[in-house]
Coordinates of C-alpha atoms in Angstrom, one line a residue:
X1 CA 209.1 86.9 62.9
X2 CA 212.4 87.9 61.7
X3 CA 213.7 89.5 64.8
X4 CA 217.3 89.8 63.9
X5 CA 216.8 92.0 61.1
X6 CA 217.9 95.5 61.5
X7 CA 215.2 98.0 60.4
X8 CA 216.4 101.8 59.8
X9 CA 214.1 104.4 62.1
X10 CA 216.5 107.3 61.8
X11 CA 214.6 110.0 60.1
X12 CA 210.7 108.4 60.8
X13 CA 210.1 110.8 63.6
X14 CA 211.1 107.8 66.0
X15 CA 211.3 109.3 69.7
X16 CA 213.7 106.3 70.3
X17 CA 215.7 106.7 68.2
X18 CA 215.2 111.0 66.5
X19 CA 215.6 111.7 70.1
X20 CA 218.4 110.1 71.5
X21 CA 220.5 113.2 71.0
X22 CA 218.6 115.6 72.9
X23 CA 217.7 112.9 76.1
X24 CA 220.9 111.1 76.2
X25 CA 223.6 113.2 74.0
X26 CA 224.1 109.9 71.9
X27 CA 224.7 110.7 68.3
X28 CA 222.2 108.4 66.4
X29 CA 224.2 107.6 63.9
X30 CA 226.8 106.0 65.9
X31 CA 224.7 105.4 69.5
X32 CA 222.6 102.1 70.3
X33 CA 219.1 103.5 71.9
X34 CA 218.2 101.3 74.6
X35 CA 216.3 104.0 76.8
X36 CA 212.3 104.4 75.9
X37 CA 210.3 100.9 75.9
X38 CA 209.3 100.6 72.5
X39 CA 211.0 97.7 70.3
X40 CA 213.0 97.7 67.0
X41 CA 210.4 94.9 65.4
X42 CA 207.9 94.9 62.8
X43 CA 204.0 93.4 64.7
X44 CA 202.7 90.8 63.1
X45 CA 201.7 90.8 59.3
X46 CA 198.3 90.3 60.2
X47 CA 198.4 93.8 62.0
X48 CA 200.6 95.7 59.2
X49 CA 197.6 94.3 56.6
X50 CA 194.8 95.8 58.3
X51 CA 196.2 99.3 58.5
X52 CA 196.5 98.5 54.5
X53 CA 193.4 97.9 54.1
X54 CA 192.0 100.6 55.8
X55 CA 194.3 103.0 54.1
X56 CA 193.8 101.3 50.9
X57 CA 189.6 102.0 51.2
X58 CA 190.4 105.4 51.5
X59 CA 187.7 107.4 54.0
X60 CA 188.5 107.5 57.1
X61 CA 185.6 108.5 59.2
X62 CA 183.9 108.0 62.4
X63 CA 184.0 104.4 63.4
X64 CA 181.2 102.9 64.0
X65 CA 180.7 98.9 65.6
X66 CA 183.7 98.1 67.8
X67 CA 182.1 94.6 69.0
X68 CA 185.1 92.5 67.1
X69 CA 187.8 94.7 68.8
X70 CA 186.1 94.0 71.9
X71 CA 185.5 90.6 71.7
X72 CA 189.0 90.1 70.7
X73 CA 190.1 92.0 73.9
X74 CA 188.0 89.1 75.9
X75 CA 189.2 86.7 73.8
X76 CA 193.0 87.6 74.5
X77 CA 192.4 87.8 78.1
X78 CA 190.5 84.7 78.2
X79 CA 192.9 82.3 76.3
X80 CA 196.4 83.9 77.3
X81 CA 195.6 85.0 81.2
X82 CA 192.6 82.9 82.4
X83 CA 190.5 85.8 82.8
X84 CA 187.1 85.9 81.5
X85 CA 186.1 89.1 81.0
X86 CA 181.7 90.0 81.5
X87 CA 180.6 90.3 77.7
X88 CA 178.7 93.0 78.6
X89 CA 181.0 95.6 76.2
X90 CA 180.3 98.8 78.5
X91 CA 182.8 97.9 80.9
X92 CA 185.5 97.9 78.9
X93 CA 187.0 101.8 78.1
X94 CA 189.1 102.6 75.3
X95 CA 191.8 105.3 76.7
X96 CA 194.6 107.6 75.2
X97 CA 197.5 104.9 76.3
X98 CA 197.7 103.7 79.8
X99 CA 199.1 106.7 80.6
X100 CA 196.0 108.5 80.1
X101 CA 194.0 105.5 81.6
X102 CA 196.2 106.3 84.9
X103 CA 195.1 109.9 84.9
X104 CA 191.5 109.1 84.4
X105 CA 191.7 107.0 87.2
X106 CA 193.1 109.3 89.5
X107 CA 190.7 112.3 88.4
X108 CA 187.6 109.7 89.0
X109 CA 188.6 108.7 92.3
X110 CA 191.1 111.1 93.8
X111 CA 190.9 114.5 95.2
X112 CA 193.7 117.0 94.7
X113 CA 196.5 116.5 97.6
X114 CA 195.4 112.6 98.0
X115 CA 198.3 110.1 98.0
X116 CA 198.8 108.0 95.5
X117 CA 200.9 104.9 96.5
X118 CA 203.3 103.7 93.8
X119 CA 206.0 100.8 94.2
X120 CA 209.5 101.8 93.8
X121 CA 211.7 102.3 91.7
X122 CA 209.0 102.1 89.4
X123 CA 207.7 103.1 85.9
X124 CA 208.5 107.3 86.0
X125 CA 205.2 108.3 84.1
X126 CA 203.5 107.5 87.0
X127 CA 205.3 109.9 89.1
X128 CA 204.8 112.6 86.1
X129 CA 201.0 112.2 86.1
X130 CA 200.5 112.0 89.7
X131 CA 202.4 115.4 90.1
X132 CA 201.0 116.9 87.5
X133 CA 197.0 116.2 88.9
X134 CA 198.1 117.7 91.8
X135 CA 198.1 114.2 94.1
X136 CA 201.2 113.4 96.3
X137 CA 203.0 111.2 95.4
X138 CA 203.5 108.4 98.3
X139 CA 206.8 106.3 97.7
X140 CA 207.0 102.5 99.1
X141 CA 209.9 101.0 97.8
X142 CA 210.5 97.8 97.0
X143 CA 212.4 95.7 99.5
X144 CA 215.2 93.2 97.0
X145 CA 215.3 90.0 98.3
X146 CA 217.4 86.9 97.3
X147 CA 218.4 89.2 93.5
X148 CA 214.5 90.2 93.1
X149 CA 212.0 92.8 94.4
X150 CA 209.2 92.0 96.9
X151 CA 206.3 94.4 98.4
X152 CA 207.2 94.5 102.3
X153 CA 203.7 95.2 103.9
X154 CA 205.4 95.8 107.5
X155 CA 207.6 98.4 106.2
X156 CA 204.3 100.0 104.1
X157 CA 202.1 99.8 107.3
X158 CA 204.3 102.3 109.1
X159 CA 203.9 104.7 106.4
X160 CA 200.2 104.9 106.4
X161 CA 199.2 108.4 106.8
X162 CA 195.1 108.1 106.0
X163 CA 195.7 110.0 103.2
X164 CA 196.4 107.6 101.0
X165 CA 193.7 106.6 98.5
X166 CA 195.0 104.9 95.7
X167 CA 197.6 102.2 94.4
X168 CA 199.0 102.6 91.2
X169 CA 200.6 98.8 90.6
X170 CA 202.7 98.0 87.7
X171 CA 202.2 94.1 87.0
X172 CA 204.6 92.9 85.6
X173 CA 207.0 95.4 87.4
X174 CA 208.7 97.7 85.3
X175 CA 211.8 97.9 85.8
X176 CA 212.5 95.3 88.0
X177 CA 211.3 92.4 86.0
X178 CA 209.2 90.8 88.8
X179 CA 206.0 88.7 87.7
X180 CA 204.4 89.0 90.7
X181 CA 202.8 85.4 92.2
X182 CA 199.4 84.8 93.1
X183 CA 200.1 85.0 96.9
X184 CA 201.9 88.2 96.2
X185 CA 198.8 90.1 94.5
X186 CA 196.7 88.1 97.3
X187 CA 198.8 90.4 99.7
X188 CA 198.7 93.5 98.3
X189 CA 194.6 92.6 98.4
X190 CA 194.3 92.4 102.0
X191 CA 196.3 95.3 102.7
X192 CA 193.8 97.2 100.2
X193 CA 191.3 95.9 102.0
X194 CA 192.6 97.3 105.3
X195 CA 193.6 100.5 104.3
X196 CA 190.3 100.8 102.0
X197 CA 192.1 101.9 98.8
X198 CA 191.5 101.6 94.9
X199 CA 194.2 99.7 93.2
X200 CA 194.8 100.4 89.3
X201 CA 196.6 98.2 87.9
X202 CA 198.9 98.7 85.0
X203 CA 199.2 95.4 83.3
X204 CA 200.8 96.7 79.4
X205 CA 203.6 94.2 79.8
X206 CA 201.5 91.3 80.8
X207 CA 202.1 89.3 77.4
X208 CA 205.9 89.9 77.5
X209 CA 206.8 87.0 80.3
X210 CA 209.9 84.8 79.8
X211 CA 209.9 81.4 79.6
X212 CA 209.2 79.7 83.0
X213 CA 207.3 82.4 84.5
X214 CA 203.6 83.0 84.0
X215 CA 201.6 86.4 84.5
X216 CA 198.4 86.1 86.4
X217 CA 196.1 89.4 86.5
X218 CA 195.5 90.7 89.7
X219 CA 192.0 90.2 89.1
X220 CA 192.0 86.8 89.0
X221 CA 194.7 86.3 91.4
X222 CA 192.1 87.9 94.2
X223 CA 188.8 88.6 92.5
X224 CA 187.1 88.8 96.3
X225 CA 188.8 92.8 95.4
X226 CA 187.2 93.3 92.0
X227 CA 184.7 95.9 94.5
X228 CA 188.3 98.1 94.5
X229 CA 189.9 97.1 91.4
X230 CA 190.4 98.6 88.1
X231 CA 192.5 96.8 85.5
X232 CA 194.5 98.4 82.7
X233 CA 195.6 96.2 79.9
X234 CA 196.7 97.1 76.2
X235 CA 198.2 95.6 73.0
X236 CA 200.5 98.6 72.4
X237 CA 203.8 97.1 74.2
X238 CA 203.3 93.9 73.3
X239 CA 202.8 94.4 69.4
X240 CA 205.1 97.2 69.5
X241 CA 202.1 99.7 68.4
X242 CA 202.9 102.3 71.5
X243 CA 202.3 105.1 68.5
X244 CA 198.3 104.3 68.0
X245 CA 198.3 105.7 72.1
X246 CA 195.3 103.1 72.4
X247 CA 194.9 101.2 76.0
X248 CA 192.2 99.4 78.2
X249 CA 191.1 100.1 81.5
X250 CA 188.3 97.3 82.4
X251 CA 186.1 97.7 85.2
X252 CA 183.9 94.9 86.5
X253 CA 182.6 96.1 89.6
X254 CA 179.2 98.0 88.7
X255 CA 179.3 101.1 90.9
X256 CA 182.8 101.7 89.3
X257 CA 182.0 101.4 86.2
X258 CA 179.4 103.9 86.3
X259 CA 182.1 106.3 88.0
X260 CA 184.4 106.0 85.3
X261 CA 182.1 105.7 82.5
X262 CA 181.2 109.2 83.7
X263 CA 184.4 110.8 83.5
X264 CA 184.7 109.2 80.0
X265 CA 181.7 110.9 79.2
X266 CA 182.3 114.3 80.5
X267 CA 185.8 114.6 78.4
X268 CA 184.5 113.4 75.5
X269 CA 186.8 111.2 74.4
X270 CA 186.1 109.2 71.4
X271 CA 188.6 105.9 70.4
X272 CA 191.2 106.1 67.5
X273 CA 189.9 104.5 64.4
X274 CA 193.0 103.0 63.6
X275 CA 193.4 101.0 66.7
X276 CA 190.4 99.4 66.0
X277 CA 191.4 97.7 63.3
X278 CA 194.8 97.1 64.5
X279 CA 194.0 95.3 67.8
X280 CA 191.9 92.6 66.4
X281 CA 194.3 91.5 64.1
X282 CA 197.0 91.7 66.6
X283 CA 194.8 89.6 69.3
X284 CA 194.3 86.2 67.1
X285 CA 196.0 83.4 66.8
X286 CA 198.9 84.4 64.5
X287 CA 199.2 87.5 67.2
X288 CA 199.8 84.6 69.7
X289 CA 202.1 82.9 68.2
X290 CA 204.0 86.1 66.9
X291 CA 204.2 86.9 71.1
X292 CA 205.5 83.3 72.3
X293 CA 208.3 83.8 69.5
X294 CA 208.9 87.1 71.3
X295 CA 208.9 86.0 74.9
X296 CA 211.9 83.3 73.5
X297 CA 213.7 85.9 71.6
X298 CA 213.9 88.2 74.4
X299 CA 215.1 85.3 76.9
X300 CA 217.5 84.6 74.9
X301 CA 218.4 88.8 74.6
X302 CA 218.1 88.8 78.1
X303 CA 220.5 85.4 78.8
X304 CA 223.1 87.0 76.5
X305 CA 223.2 90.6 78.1
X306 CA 223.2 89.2 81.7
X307 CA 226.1 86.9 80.8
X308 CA 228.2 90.4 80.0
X309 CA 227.1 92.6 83.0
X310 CA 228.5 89.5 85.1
X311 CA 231.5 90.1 83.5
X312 CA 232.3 93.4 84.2
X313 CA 233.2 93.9 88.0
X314 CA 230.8 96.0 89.9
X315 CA 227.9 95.7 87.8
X316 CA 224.7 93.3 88.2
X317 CA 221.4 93.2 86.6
X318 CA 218.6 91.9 88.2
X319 CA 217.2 88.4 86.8
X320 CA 214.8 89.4 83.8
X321 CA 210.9 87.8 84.6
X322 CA 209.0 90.0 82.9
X323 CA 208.9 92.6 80.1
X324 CA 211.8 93.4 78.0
X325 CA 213.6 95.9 80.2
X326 CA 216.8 95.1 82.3
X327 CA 218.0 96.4 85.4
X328 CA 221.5 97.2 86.4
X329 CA 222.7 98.3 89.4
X330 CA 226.6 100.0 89.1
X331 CA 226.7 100.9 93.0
X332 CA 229.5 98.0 93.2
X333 CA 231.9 100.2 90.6
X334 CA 232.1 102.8 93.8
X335 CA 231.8 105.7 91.0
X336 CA 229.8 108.9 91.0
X337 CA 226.7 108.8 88.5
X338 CA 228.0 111.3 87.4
X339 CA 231.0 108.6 86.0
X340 CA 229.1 105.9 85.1
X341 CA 226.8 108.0 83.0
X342 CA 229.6 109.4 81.1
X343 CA 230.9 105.9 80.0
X344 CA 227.4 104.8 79.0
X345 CA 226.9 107.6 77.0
X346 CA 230.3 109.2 75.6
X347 CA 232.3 105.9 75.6
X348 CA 230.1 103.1 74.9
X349 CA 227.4 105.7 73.3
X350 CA 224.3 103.8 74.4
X351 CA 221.2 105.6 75.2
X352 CA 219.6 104.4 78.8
X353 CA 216.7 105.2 80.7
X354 CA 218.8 106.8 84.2
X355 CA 217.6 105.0 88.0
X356 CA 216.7 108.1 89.6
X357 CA 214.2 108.9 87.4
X358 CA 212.2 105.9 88.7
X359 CA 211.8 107.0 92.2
X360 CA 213.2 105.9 95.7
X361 CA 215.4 102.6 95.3
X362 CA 216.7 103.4 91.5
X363 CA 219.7 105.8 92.4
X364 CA 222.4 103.3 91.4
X365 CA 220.5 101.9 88.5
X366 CA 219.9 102.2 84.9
X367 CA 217.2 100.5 82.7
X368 CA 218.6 99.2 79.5
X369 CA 216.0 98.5 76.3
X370 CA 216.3 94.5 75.2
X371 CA 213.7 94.8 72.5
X372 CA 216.2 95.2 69.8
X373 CA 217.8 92.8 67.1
X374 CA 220.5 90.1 68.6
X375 CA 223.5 91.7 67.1
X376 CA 222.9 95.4 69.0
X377 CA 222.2 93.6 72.2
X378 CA 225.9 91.8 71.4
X379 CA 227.4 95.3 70.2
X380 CA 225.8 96.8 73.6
X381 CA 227.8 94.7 75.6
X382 CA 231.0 94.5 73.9
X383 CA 230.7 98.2 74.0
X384 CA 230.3 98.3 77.9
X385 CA 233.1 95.9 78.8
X386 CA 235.4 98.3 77.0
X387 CA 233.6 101.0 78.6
X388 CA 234.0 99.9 82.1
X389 CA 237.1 97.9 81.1
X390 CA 239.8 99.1 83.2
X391 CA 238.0 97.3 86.4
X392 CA 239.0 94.5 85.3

């Protein structure tokens, strides 16, 4: 759990860090990559000693029983989230990432042209994939409230076309932060209920939750909507394993699981034999513990970076709940993106994941990486109070 110790990725064919040049024109040999969500820390040795041993026997073919990865998937939900997962094992999918899970979902349930209603600003993948299967894409944005971001049904109900058949939700929300509260996901459950629409909900960041805050699946936080739910969980951002490209998407309602367990079928996909052994050694006790370390480290990450956005005049970042991912607005600098972009990049030379590219709501905002050792976070900052220092 030595999260302070700085681990070389240049040259490992790391997108966050191999690629910063070509998304962000950061040199990385002189750049701080705080852009794509993946961290800068070993998982737990548990985890790295499976892969050996599976490498060290040597043949890797087909993989055969998968009941200790799923039973470690019900055991995870069970004992960190409350929610008790059916032991039947068929209702719990093994997809390409969450990613893929998201497309699934839409293909399964969707017909080309439906809307698909995200939350913005919100995780841009989802716009990508939605585009891409030929859905619309149907923007409610997020109304910010008292420094945070709540769902403002009134405002959503006037948008209502009919065509909308699906909610992609990111829980926690990415990039805001926000762990949403029971009465919250009870909300968004009666208006799914009016509107008869399929939520999917993306929950990758559930196990990354800051101290004083506590993540409650939307499942459980309304299970009278399992009939129109489909949950979506994995182990890949919390252990840092975004590489194997392994997720869940979980479906308890019976009809719905026979829909998707058809589209599984028909695209024959088969899981990666890697993950398998990966996620039940990352979903055990030493996998818990590993994660509540985490959760702290990050706080304190998070405390630390805060403290030096509110020091440079015209920039806030939105109180951190959830994931590892902050959220700055630089509207109150009065500059063109065009100007705030070139200090983050050419003058501080930090690598950032840009607003717009998360949807309605994000224009003035950037999303900066906190998954990183202590001493880049610090670096980070110093680097954009001189960036930004003559507004002083």
């Amino acid at each position: 759990m030595n999260f302070d110790e700085l681990i070389e990725r240049r040259g490992t064919h790391s997108a966050k860090w191999d690629k910063m040049q070509e998304f962000a024109g950061v040199a990385p040999d002189e750049g701080i990559p705080m852009w794509v969500a993946d961290m800068d820390f070993r998982p737990p040795q548990g985890v790295i000693d499976a892969v050996k041993a599976y490498a060290d026997h040597g043949v890797f073919g087909y993989f055969g029983d998968d009941s200790d990865y799923l039973a470690a998937i019900r055991w995870w939900a069970s004992t960190r989230h409350g929610w008790d997962i059916a032991a039947e094992d068929d209702g719990i999918f093994s997809t390409h990432g969450l990613v893929n899970g998201a497309a699934l979902a839409m293909h399964t349930w969707t017909q080309p042209g439906d809307g698909i209603i995200v939350f913005t600003p919100v995780y841009h993948a989802f716009h990508r994939v939605i585009i891409a299967g030929g859905r619309e894409v149907v923007q409610f944005e997020l109304a910010e409230r008292d420094g945070r971001y709540e769902m403002d049904f009134d405002a959503y109900e006037a948008q209502m076309t009919g065509r909308e058949k699906m909610i992609l939700f990111c829980s926690p929300h990415n990039p805001g932060g926000r762990v949403w509260s029971v009465e919250e996901q009870r909300a968004l459950a009666d208006f799914v209920a009016k509107h008869d629409l399929l939520v999917v909900s993306d929950e990758i960041h559930c196990d990354i939750v800051l101290p004083g805050h506590r993540h409650v699946p939307f499942t459980v936080a309304a299970p009278e909507a399992r009939g129109r739910t489909v949950m979506m969980t994995a182990s890949t951002k919390t252990f840092n394993l975004a590489g194997m490209h392994t997720g869940n998407v979980i479906v308890e309602d019976e009809e719905l699981k026979a829909q998707f367990g058809a589209t599984v079928a028909g695209l024959g996909l088969s899981p990666n034999a890697f993950a398998k052994h990966m996620v039940p050694a990352a979903y055990s006790p030493e996998g818990a513990a590993w994660v509540d370390a985490l959760c702290a480290y990050v706080g304190e990450n998070a405390r630390i970076f805060d403290a030096g956005i509110a020091r440079i005049p015209g920039l806030r970042s939105m109180p951190l709940q959830g994931t590892y991912l902050a959220w700055v607005d630089f509207a109150g600098t009065g500059m063109e993106r065009e100007e705030v972009m070139r200090r983050i990049a050419d003058d501080a030379k930090i690598a950032v994941n840009q607003g717009p590219s998360f949807g309605e709501g994000g224009e003035s905002w950037n999303r900066f990486n906190l998954a990183t050792p202590r001493s880049r976070v610090e670096e980070a900052v110093a680097r954009l109070e001189k960036a930004f220092g003559d507004l002083q």
